[in-house]
Amino acid sequence: MEPTDSDSQAVNQTAAKKDEDKNDLGWHAGFTLVTLAVTAVFIYTLTIKDMTLYQLAILGISLYTMLTMGICLVAKRKNVAFSDERPFISILVPAKNEELVIENTVRSLFKINYKKTDGSPNYEVIVIDDNSSDSTLATLNRLKNEYPSLVPLHRKEGQKGKSAVLNFAVPKAKGDLIAVFDADTFVDKDFFEKTVPYLSAPNIVGVQGRVRIFNKNDNILTRLQDDEFTVFAHMLQMSKSIFGGIMQLAGNGQIVKKDALMSVGGWNEKSATDDQDLTIKFLLKGLFINYVPEAIIWQEAIRQPFPLLRQRIRWAEGMLRCIFDYFFPVIFHKKLTLIQKIDGLAGLMRIVGTLIVWVGYVQIATVYIFNITYYSCAPMAVMCNIVLILVFITVMLGGLIKYLDNFNPYDLIRFPVYWAYNTIWLIAAPIGYINAIQNKNTIKWDKTEHNSTTAELV
């Protein structure tokens, strides 16, 4: 007796339910681990009245981050095999209420130099209007007359998140490669010429370009975000490419192979950080990302503190969700190397270090409020501070000199300013932790507002 379509559907639904139950079990295990880790440090410190464990936890997390960033200052990246193949590319641009920026972005994308033999673009641009309430869709329909390779899509069901928007467009994409750009993006003309050759290896399924900030001179916040992306995030990706760590997709300026994307089920529609989630899903299948620093994407920095905080809360929530979902799958994966496991777990657990920092602030509060005295190994405390300060200054100074445009001695003031800027994570991490629990099975598109009307970049 031949199986019917209903039988096949029942089998698929049963398999999907098993995967969902398995993922749910993993989420609870990861959540329990993170909660117990932070709670254990807190309870141990409070009951034993000994700060040594806390100091060692902070020292370990901070040193790993600084040292992995600093590798690019003393070593060169490995050579990568290239291919001359020029597959067709589908560019996806999620857009919700982007009337101020979408036209400039579309025009920038159609200036990319990646042609067929007849001179026409070897790519299409699919802009997905996610039920916008402004003139985004009207602008796209007007631009369609000018650019035949532009494909405007209208998605009536909005507010389901960026991942849902991207998954909506993938079945309609013709390309073997899927590129993703944000709606406020300017792309260098040779972006595909520089990135596509890095996809030649069979286990390399994606590439990530280098993000830069085009409005860095607007105010102190935009300049600090430029430091964050141009120097420090760049250093981390470069170093990982040198020592064999886990290079990560960054959401904007990424290219992935369509068949690999489909093999992992597309983007996770319950994730608040779709880029990190997709990177880990690839990792668990033995598939990796290449970082291409010479391929530049320019994006708009956030100008005001509260929208910036809201963005970082969303990022913190997404990072913590990834820890809850993937900590145990990564640590017990049989095919990952020790370096890949350590780096993958360190990347997942970095946000947990920020939660542990709060343990120290609670201890300080109890000293003044309840007059509790804590023991601390004095040499350990001094060593922690001296080592962290020396490593931080060495790595940051080296990064600024090597990667900052037109570095001068006055830029040394960026040390304390950038340190203060990163305290935003002390607010974002605990709120993100609460959101990760409350929003376990839900997600919405808490998108960053874009308002630049810059017509040309350079």
Short mmCIF file of N, CA and C in Angstrom, two decimals, residues 19 167 215 249 280 330 342 370 419 422:
data_model
loop_
_atom_site.label_atom_id
_atom_site.label_comp_id
_atom_site.label_asym_id
_atom_site.label_seq_id
_atom_site.Cartn_x
_atom_site.Cartn_y
_atom_site.Cartn_z
N ASP A 19 11.61 17.71 16.77
CA ASP A 19 12.65 18.74 16.73
C ASP A 19 12.31 19.88 17.68
N ASN A 167 12.82 34.93 5.28
CA ASN A 167 12.31 33.61 4.88
C ASN A 167 11.17 33.73 3.87
N ASN A 215 28.00 58.08 8.94
CA ASN A 215 27.65 59.34 9.60
C ASN A 215 28.38 59.47 10.94
N LEU A 249 28.48 35.89 11.00
CA LEU A 249 27.68 36.78 10.17
C LEU A 249 27.23 37.97 11.02
N ILE A 280 25.56 29.85 14.13
CA ILE A 280 25.68 28.66 14.97
C ILE A 280 24.99 27.46 14.32
N VAL A 330 26.69 22.83 21.14
CA VAL A 330 28.06 23.16 20.75
C VAL A 330 29.06 22.36 21.57
N ILE A 342 35.84 26.04 22.11
CA ILE A 342 36.20 27.07 23.09
C ILE A 342 35.77 28.44 22.59
N PHE A 370 24.88 47.16 54.61
CA PHE A 370 24.81 46.21 55.73
C PHE A 370 26.14 46.06 56.46
N TRP A 419 35.49 53.03 27.02
CA TRP A 419 35.22 52.21 28.20
C TRP A 419 33.87 52.60 28.79
N ASN A 422 30.82 51.43 26.74
CA ASN A 422 30.46 50.01 26.85
C ASN A 422 29.68 49.68 28.11
#
